[in-house]
Structure formats: structure tokens, C-alpha cells
Short mmCIF file of C-alpha atoms and ligand atoms in Angstrom, two decimals:
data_model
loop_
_atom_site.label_atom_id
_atom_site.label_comp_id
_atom_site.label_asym_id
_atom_site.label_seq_id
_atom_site.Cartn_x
_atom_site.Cartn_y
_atom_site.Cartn_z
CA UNK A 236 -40.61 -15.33 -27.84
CA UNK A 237 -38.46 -13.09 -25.91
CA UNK A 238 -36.75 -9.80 -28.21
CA UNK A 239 -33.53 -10.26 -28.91
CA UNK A 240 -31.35 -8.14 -26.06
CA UNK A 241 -29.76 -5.07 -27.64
CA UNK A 242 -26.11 -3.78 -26.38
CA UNK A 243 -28.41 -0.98 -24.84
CA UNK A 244 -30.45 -3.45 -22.80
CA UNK A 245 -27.76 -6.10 -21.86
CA UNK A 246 -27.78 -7.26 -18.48
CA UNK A 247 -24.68 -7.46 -16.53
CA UNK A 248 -22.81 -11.03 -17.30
CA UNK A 249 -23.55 -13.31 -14.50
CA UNK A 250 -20.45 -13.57 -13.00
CA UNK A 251 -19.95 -9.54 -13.03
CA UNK A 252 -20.74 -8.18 -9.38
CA UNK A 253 -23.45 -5.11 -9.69
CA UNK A 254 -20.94 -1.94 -8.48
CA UNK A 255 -23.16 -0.66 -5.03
CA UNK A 256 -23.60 3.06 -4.70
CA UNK A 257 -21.97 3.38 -1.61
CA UNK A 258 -23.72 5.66 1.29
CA UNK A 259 -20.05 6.57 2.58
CA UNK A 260 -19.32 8.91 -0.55
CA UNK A 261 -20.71 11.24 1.53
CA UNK A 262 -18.15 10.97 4.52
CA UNK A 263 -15.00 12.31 2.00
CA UNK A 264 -15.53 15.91 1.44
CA UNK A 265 -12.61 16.87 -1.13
CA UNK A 266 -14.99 14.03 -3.23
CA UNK A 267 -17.86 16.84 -3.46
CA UNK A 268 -15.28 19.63 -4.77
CA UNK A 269 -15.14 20.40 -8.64
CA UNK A 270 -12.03 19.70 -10.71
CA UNK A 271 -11.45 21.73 -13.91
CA UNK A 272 -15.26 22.59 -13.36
CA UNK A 273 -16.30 19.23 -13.79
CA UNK A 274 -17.51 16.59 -10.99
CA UNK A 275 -13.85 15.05 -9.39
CA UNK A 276 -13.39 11.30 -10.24
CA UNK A 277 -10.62 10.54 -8.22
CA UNK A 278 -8.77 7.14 -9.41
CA UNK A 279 -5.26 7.74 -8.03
CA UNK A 280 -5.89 5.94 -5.22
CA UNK A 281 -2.99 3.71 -5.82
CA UNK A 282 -0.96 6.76 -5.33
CA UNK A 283 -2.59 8.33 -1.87
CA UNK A 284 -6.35 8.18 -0.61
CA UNK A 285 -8.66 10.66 0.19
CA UNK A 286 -9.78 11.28 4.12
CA UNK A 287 -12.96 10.96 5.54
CA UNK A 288 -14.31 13.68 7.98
CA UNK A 289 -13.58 11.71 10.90
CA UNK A 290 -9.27 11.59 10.44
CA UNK A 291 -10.02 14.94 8.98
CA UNK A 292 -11.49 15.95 12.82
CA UNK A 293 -9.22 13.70 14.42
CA UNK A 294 -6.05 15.62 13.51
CA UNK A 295 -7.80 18.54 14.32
CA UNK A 296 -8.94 17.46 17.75
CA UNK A 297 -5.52 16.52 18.64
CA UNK A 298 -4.39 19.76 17.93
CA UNK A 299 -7.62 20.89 19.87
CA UNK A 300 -7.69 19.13 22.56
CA UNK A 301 -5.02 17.06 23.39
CA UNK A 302 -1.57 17.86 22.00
CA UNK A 303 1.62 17.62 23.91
CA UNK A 304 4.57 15.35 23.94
CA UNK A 305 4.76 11.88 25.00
CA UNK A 306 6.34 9.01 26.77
CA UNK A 307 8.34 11.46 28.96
CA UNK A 308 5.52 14.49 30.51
CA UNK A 309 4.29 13.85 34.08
CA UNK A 310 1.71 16.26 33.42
CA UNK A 311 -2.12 14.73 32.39
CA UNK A 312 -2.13 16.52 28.59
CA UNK A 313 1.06 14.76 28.09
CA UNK A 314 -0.49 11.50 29.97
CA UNK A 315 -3.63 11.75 27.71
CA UNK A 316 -1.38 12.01 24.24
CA UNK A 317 0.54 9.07 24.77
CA UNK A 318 -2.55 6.90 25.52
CA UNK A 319 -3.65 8.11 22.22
CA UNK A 320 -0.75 7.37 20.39
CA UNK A 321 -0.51 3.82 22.24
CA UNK A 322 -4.22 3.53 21.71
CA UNK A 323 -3.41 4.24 17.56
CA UNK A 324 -0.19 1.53 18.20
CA UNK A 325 -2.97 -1.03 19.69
CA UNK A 326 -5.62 -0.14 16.42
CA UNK A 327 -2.72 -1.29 13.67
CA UNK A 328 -2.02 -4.21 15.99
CA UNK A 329 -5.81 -5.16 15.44
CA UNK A 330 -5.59 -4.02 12.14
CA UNK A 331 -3.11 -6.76 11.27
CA UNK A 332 -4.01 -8.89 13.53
CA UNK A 333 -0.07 -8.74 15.22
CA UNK A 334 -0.12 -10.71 18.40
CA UNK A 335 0.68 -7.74 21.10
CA UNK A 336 0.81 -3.66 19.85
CA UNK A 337 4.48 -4.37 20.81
CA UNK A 338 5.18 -5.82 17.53
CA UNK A 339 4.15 -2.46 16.41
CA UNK A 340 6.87 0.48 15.17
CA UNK A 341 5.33 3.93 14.05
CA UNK A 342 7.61 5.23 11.25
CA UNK A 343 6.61 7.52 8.20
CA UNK A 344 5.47 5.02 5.73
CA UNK A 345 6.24 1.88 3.95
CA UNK A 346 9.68 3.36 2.43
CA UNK A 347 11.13 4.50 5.98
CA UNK A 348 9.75 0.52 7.49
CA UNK A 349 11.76 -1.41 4.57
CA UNK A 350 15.21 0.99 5.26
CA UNK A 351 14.52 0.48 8.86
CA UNK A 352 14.57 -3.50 8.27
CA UNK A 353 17.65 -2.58 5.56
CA UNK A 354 19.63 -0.91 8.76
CA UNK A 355 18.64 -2.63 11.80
CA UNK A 356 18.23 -6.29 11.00
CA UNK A 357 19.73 -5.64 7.36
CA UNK A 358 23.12 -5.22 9.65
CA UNK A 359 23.50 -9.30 10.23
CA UNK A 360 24.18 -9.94 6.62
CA UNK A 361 27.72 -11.13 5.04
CA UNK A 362 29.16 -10.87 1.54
CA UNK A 363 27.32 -13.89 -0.45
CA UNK A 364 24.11 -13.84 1.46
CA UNK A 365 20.78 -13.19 -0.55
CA UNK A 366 17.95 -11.13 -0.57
CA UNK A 367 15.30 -12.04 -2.47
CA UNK A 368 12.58 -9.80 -4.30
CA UNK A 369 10.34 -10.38 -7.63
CA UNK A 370 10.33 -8.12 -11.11
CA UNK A 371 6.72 -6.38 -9.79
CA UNK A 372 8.58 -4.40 -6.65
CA UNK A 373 7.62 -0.82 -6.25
CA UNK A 374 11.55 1.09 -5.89
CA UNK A 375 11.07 1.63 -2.26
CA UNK A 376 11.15 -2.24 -1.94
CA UNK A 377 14.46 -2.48 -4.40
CA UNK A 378 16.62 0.06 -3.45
CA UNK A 379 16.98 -0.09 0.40
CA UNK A 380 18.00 -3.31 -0.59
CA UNK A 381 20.94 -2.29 -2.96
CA UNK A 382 21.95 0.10 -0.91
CA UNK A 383 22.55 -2.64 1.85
CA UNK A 384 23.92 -4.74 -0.65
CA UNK A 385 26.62 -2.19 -1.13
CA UNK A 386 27.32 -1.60 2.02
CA UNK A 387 27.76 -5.67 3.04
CA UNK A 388 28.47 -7.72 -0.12
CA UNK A 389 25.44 -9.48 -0.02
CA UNK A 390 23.84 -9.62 -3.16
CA UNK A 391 20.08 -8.62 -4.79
CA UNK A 392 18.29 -11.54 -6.60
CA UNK A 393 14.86 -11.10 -8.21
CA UNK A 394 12.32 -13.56 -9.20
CA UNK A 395 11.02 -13.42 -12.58
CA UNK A 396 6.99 -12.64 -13.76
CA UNK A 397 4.71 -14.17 -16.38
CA UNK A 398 3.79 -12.38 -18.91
CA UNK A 399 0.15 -11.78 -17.10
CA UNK A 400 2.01 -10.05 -14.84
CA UNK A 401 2.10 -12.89 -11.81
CA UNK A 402 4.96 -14.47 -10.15
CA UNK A 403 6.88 -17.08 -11.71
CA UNK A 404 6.28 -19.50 -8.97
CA UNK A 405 8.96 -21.95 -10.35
CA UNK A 406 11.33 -19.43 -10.97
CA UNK A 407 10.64 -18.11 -7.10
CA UNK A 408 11.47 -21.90 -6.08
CA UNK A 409 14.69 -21.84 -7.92
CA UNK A 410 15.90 -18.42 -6.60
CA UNK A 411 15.33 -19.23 -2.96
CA UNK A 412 18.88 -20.91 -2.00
CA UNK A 413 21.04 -22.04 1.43
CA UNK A 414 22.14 -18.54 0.93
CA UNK A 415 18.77 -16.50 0.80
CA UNK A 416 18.18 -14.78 4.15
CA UNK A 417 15.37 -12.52 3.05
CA UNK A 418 12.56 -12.42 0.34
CA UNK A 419 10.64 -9.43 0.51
CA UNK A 420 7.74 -8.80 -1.26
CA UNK A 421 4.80 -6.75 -2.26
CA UNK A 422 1.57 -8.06 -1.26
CA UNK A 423 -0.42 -6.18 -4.01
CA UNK A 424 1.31 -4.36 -6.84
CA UNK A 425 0.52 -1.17 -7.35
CA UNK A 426 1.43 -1.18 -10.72
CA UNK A 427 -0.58 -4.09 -11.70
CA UNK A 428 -2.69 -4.82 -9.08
CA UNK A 429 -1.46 -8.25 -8.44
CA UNK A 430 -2.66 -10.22 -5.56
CA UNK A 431 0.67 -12.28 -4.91
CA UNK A 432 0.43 -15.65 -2.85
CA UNK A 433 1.83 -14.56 0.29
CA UNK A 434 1.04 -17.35 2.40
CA UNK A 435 2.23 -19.89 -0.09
CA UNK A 436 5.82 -17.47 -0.82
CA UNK A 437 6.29 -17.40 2.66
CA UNK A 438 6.02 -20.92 3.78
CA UNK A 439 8.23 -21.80 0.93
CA UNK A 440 10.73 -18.81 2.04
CA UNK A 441 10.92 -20.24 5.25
CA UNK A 442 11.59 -23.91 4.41
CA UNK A 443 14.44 -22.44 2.96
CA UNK A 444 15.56 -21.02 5.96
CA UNK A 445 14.64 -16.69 4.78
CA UNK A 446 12.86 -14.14 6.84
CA UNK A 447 9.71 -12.18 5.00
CA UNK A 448 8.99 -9.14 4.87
CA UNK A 449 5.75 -7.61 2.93
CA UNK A 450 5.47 -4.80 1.63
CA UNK A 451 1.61 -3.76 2.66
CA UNK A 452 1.30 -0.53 1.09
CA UNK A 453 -1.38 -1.25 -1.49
CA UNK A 454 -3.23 -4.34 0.07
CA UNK A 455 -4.39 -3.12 3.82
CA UNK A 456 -6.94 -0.79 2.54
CA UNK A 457 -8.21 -3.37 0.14
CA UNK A 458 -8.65 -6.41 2.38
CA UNK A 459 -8.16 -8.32 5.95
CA UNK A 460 -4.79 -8.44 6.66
CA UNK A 461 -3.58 -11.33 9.23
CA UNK A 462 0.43 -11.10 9.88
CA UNK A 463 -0.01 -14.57 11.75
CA UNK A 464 -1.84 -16.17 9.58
CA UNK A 465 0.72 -15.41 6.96
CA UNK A 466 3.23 -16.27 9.30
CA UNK A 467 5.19 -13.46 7.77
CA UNK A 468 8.41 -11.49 9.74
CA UNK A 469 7.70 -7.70 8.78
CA UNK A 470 4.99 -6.26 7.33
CA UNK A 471 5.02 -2.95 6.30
CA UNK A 472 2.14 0.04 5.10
CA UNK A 473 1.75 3.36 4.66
CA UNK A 474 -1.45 5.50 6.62
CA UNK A 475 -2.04 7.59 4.04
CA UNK A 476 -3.18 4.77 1.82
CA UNK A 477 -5.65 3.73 4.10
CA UNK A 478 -7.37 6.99 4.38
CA UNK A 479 -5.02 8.15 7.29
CA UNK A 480 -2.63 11.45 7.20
CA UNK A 481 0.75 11.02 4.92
CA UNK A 482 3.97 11.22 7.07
CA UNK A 483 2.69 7.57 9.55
CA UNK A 484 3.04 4.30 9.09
CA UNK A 485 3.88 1.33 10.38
CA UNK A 486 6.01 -1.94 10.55
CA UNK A 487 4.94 -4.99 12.27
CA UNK A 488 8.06 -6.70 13.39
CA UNK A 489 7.62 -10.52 14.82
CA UNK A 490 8.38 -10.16 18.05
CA UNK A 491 11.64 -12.38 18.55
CA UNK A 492 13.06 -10.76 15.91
CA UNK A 493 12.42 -7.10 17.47
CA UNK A 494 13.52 -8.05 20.75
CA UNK A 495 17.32 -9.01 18.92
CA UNK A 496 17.03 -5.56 16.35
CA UNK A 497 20.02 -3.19 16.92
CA UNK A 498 18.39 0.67 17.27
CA UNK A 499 18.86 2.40 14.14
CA UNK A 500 18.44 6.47 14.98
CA UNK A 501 19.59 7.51 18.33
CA UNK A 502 17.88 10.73 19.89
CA UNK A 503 15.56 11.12 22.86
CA UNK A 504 13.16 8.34 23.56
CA UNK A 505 14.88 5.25 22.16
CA UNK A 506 17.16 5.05 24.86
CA UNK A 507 17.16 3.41 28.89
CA UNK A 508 20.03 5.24 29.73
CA UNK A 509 22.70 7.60 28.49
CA UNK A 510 26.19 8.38 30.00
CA UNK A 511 29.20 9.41 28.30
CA UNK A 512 30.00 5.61 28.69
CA UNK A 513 27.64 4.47 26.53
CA UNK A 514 23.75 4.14 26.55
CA UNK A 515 21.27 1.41 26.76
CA UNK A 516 18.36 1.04 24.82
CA UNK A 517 14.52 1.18 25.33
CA UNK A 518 12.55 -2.56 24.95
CA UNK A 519 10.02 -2.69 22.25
CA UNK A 520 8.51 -0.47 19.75
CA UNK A 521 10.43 2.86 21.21
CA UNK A 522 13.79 1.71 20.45
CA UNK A 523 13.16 2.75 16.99
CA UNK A 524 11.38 5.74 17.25
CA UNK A 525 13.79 8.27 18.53
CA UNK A 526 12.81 12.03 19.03
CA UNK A 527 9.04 13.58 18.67
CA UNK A 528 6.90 11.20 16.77
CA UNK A 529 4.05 12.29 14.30
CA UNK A 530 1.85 12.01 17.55
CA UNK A 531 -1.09 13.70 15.58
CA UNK A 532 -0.55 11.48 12.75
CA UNK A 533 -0.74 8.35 14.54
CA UNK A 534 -3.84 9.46 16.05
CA UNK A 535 -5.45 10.18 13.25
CA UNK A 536 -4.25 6.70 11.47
CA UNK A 537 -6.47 5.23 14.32
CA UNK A 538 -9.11 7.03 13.28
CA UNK A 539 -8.72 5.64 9.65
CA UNK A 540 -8.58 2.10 11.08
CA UNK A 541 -11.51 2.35 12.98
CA UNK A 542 -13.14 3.84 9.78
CA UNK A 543 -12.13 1.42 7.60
CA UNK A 544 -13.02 -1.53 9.88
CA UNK A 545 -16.59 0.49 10.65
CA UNK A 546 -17.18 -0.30 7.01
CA UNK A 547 -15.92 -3.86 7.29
CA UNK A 548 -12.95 -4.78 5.07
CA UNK A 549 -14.85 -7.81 3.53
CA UNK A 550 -17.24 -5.24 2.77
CA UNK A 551 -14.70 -2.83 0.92
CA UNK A 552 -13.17 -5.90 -0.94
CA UNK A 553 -16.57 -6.78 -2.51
CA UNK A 554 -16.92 -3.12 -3.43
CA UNK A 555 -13.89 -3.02 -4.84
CA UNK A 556 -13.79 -5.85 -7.05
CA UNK A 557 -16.89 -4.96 -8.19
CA UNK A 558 -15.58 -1.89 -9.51
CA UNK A 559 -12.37 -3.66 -11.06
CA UNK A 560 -14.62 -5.98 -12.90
CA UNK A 561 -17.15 -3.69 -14.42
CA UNK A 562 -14.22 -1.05 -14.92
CA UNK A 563 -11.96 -3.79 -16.83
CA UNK A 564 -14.63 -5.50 -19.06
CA UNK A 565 -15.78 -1.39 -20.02
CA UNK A 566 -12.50 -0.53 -20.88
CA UNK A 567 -11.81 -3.62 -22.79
CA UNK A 568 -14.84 -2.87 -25.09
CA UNK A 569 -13.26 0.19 -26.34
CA UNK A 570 -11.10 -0.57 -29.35
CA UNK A 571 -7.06 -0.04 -29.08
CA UNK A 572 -7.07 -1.22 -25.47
CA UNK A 573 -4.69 -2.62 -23.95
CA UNK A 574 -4.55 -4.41 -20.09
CA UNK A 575 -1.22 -4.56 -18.74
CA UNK A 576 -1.38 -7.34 -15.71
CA UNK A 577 -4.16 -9.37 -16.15
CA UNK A 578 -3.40 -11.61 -13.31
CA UNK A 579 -6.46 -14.04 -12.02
CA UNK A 580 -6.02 -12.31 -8.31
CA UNK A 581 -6.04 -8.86 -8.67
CA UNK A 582 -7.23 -6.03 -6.48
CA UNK A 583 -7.45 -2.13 -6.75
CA UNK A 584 -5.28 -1.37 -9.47
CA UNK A 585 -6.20 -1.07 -13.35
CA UNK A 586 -3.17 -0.57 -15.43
CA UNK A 587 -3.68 -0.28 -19.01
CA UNK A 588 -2.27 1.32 -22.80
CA UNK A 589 -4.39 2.93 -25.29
CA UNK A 590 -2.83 2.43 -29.02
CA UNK A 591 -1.55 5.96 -30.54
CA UNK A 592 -1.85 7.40 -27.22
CA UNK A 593 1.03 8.28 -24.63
CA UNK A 594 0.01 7.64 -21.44
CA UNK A 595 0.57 11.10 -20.25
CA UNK A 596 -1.12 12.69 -22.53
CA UNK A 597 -4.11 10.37 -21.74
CA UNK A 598 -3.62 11.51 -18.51
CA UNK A 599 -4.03 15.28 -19.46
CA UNK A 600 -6.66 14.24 -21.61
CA UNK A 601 -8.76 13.00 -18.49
CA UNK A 602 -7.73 15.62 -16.22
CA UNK A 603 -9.41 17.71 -18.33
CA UNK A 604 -12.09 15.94 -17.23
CA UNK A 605 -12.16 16.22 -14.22
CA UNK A 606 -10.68 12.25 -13.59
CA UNK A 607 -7.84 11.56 -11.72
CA UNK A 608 -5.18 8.77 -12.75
CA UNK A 609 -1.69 7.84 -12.88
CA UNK A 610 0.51 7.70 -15.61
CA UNK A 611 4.13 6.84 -16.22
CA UNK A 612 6.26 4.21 -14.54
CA UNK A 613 4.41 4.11 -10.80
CA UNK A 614 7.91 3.65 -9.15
CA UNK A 615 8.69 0.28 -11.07
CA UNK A 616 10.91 0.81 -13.91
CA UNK A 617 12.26 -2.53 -13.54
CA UNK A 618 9.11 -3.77 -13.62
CA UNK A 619 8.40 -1.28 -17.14
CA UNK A 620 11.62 -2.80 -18.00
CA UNK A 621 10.32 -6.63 -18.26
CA UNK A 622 7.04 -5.39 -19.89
CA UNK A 623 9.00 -3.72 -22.67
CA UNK A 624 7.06 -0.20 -22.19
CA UNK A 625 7.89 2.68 -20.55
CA UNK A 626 4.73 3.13 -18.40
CA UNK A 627 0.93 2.46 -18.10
CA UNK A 628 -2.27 4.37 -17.11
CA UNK A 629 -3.22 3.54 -14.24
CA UNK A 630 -6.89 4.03 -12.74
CA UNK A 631 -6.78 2.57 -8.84
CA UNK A 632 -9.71 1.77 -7.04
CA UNK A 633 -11.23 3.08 -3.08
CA UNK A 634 -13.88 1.82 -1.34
CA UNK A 635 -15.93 5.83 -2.11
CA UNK A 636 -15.32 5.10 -5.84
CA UNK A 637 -19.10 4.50 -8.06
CA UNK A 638 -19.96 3.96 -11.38
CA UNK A 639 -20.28 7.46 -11.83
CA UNK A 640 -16.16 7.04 -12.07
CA UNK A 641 -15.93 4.57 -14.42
CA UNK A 642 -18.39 6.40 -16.67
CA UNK A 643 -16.12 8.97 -16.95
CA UNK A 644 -12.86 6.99 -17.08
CA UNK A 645 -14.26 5.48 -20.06
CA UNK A 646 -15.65 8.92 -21.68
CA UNK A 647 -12.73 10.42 -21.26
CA UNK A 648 -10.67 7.50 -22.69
CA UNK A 649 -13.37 7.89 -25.74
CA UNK A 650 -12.73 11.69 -25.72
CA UNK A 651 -9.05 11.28 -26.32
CA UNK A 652 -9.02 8.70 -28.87
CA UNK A 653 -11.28 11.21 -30.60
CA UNK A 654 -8.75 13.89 -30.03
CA UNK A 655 -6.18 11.97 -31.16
CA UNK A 656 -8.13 10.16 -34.53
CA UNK A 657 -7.24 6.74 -33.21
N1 PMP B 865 5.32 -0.06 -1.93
C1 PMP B 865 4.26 0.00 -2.74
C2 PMP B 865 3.72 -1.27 -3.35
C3 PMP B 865 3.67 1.23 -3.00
O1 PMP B 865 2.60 1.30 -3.79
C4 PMP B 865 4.20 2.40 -2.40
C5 PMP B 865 3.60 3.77 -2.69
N2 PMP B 865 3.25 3.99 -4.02
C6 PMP B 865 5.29 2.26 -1.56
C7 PMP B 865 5.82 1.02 -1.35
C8 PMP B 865 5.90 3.46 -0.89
O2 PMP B 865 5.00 4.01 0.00
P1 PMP B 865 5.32 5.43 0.71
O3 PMP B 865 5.67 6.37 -0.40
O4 PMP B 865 4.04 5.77 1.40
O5 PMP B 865 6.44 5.19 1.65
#
């Protein structure tokens, strides 16, 4: 007869993916740096990723080897910059899958792509007309949208969450109205890692007669992204979430909705023609990015995309939820844990309380230890609001993290429930 298995001996539950030990660890060097003297678990990937050498040697090679200023030189450095910023544009078009790289705006990140839909298309709404978000918004996805409230009359709805921290679906359905001309949403949450239903939000949406626009930010890096597929209007993400510089981004605009968008900073390059008469505006992409872009930046956020889809983002994924499930079912074996959005898609993100313990001074606790998380609101108070709590800890998952992480999340968790005699 076979010995009883001890805790010590327990295999992994069938249905719990075995976490890889990834070879691409080694391709992130700030990953092989001490913290506090002790080996660096970085889990605040929610809040910016690390870079691999090659966007790390990108930047510098444009600095290198090809920097000058585009669109306008007639001279070949400024020829061969522009083809690599046009050659970035053309990666996030493949990225997302967007039907031409002309669908494709640089901008600074997912904040400055939702105020840029806020000013530009935001600009057709009337007093009584309806935007449309959900309780689980990050505040960059909120309050472009009050501000354009304020300035038009048109009012801010919100769909409500379950307790698991997943949208209400019915309560979605009843929100959407004759009157709703945009729902915009975030794809993942970065405070609860919450897949949403895109597809399904948007088809509804658009029965209903509403544009879409997603907010990206914490779902490219995490899994394929396919803007037609989804059928979606604007999609927005940040580079420096997807292992790309901080300061680029990008908004995918559908393209008969760019074609009609009013320009929204004027400067050099957004324009046809000028005359103290008036000026015309640039087709496509430029119209919105007036003056010097982050030429560098978008260079580099090629690099990342190439990186990322060297790796394969099915492959990542796997990885990934790998880690959440071994992470959350560890965790949950300590006593006095608490998950906070345990929703049945989730990706990335592991959000959780520890009885008697604030979750800052968890945090300290762990940094201490050399592991890196989040604590406090993550930019959703209204979110912290509906949970009844005024923030989480928040551990958030890349494609370089190992059970070597986890290990220590959880020792360190131990460590300060020790500290603290809970
Ligand atoms: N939306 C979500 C869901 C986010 O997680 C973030 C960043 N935490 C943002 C928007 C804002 O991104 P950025 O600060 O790069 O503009």
C-alpha cells in the first residue's frame, strides 16, 4: 500500500499548472541586482515592468546611431529615424492586430490616449448624453471623463461589480441606454486582476448604439490582443508595461472614426498648412502628435514588441497563470488571508489583505526583504470605495517572475505576521 502523502511530499493538485523556470530571467539585468542585500523579487509589475537588454540597447542605439528629428529632415539620419519610428507605429499595429499602422497614434501612455479620446472625439457630446464605465476603473479611465462631463453636460454612469470583483453583467445591460455614446473600459484590472468580457461588453455596447474604448494598460503584456476581433473603437496601453521605456504609448483609433477626429494640440507636425488664415490639418496618425515625439521611445517600444512576441504571448499567458495559481493557492494556506477579486478570469494581478496587518506596513515588511509589491489604493478609490477597504496588497505578475518570487512573497508575508503576533 502506498504511504500516506505528507504536506511535505504533496504533489501539485492536478489542475495547478507546474510554474516553468523561465530561460529569459536572464535577459532583465536590474533582476540580478540586490535589494536591501537580499535577492530582488520584483512583483510590482502591475505598476511598471522591468526592460530587457534589448529596449535597454535599443534606446541606446538610437541615441548611437540614429537620432535626429522626423517627418520633416531631407537629410538620410533624419530619413533613417522616421522609418524607425514608423517601423515602431507598424510593430503596435501587429501588436494589436489594427488593420493599417494608420490606426496607430503615439502618445505618452494610456492616461494621455483616454484625454486624447476625452478632447478630440469627447468634443461631439451634448448635455444628457452618457458615458459609460464600471466600479473596477483605474482614475485615469474616470476622470478624463468627468472632466468632459463638466465641460459638456453629459453625464458619468458606472456599472456596478459583484462582490468577486467581476462585472455585473445585468447591471451593465441596464446602464447602457438611447443616450449612452461611450462605455469605456478596462480590459484587465489592475487592482484585481480581472479579465473583463470585452468582446461580449462591446457587442452589447454597440447594439445600443456606444463607441468602446479599452483601456489596455494591464492586459497587452499578458496576452494576444486583437482590436478587430473585439471589434472595439479605441484601445489604449502604456509601453512601459510591456517592457518598453515610460513616456510612449499608444491608441489604436478605428479608422473611420480617426479620419472625422478634430486635432487636439496644435504645434509643428500636425498640420498641412498654416497661414494667418487658418491652417489645415495632417491625415492620419500625425494630426495628433504635434511637436518632437519621444522618437527614442517609440523605438525602443518596438523593440519590446518584438521581445515580447519573440517569447510568444500564448507562451507568457501560460507562464503567467501558472504563477497566479500556485501564488494564490500559497497565499491562501497562510492563516488571516484574505483575496480581494477572486474573479474566475483573472490575469497578472494578486490583490489581497492580511488580518492585523496594514497593507503598507506589509509592504515595508517585504521590502525588507528584498520583494517588491504594491500597496494602497492602485489608482481606484472608487473601486476601494465598493469593497469597503481602503486598499490591498498587491503582488502583479511578468513573464521573468519564478517560484523563487513566490517563495519569498509568502516568507515575507510569514515574517510579518510574526512581527506583528497575528
Ligand atoms: N489604466 C490601468 C488599468 C492602469 O493599470 C494604469 C497604470 N497603473 C493606467 C490606466 C495608467 O497608465 P499610465 O500611468 O501609464 O498612463
Amino acid at each position: 500500500m502506498n504511504a500516506p502523502l505528507t504536506a511535505a511530499v504533496r504533489p501539485a493538485p492536478l489542475d495547478l499548472p507546474v510554474v516553468a523556470e523561465p530561460a529569459w530571467v536572464a535577459d532583465f539585468p536590474i533582476l540580478a541586482r540586490p535589494v536591501r542585500n537580499r535577492r530582488l523579487a520584483y512583483l510590482d509589475n502591475g505598476a511598471t515592468t522591468q526592460k530587457p537588454q534589448a529596449v535597454i540597447q535599443a534606446l541606446a542605439d538610437f541615441y548611437e546611431q540614429s537620432n535626429a528629428n522626423i517627418h520633416r529632415g531631407v537629410h538620410w539620419l533624419s530619413q533613417h529615424a522616421t522609418d524607425l519610428y514608423e517601423q515602431a507605429r507598424s510593430r503596435v499595429a501587429g501588436l494589436l492586430n489594427a488593420p493599417d499602422s494608420d490606426d496607430v497614434i503615439f502618445v505618452r501612455g494610456t492616461t494621455e490616449a483616454i484625454n486624447l479620446v476625452a478632447q478630440t472625439w469627447g468634443q461631439t457630446l451634448g448635455p444628457g448624453d452618457e458615458i459609460l464605465v464600471t466600479e473596477m476603473e483605474h482614475h485615469s479611465n474616470i476622470v478624463p471623463w468627468q472632466l468632459l462631463c463638466a465641460r459638456t453636460g453629459a453625464i458619468l454612469r458606472h456599472a456596478r461589480i459583484t462582490d468577486a470583483g467581476e462585472l455585473d453583467l445585468d447591471d451593465f445591460r441596464a446602464c447602457l441606454g438611447p443616450r449612452t455614446r461611450l462605455v469605456a473600459i478596462a480590459h484587465v484590472s489592475n487592482a484585481l486582476g480581472t479579465v473583463n468580457p470585452v468582446a461580449e461588453l462591446i457587442q452589447l455596447a454597440h447594439e445600443a448604439g456606444a463607441l468602446v474604448l479599452v483601456d489596455g494598460a494591464q492586459a497587452v503584456a499578458h496576452d494576444t490582443v486583437d482590436v478587430q476581433a473585439l471589434g472595439c473603437d479605441f484601445y489604449a496601453f502604456s509601453g512601459h508595461k510591456i517592457y518598453g521605456p515610460t513616456g510612449i504609448g499608444a491608441l489604436y483609433v478605428r479608422a473611420s472614426i480617426l479620419q472625422g477626429l478634430p486635432p487636439w494640440q496644435g504645434g509643428g507636425d500636425m498640420i498641412h498648412t498654416v497661414s494667418f488664415a487658418g491652417s489645415t490639418w495632417a491625415e492620419g496618425p500625425q494630426r495628433f502628435e504635434a511637436g518632437t515625439p519621444n522618437i527614442a521611445g517609440a523605438t525602443a517600444l518596438g523593440a519590446a514588441i518584438e521581445y515580447v512576441r519573440g517569447i510568444g504571448l500564448p507562451v507568457i499567458a501560460r507562464h503567467e497563470s501558472a504563477l497566479l495559481a500556485e501564488a494564490t493557492e500559497r497565499l491562501c494556506e497562510l492563516p488571516g488571508v484574505r483575496l480581494v477579486g477572486t474573479a474566475r478570469h483573472k490575469t497578472g494581478v494578486l490583490s489581497f489583505l492580511v488580518d492585523g496587518i496594514h497593507p503598507h506596513d506589509l509592504g515595508t515588511i517585504l521590502d525588507t526583504e528584498g520583494v517588491a509589491i504594491r500597496a494602497g489604493h492602485h489608482c481606484a478609490m472608487p473601486l476601494m470605495t465598493r469593497l469597503g477597504i481602503p486598499g490591498t496588497a498587491r503582488a502583479s505578475f511578468a513573464l521573468y517572475n519564478t517560484r523563487a518570487d513566490i517563495d519569498a512573497l509568502v516568507a515575507g508575508v510569514r515574517k510579518a505576521q510574526k512581527l506583528f503576533g497575528v
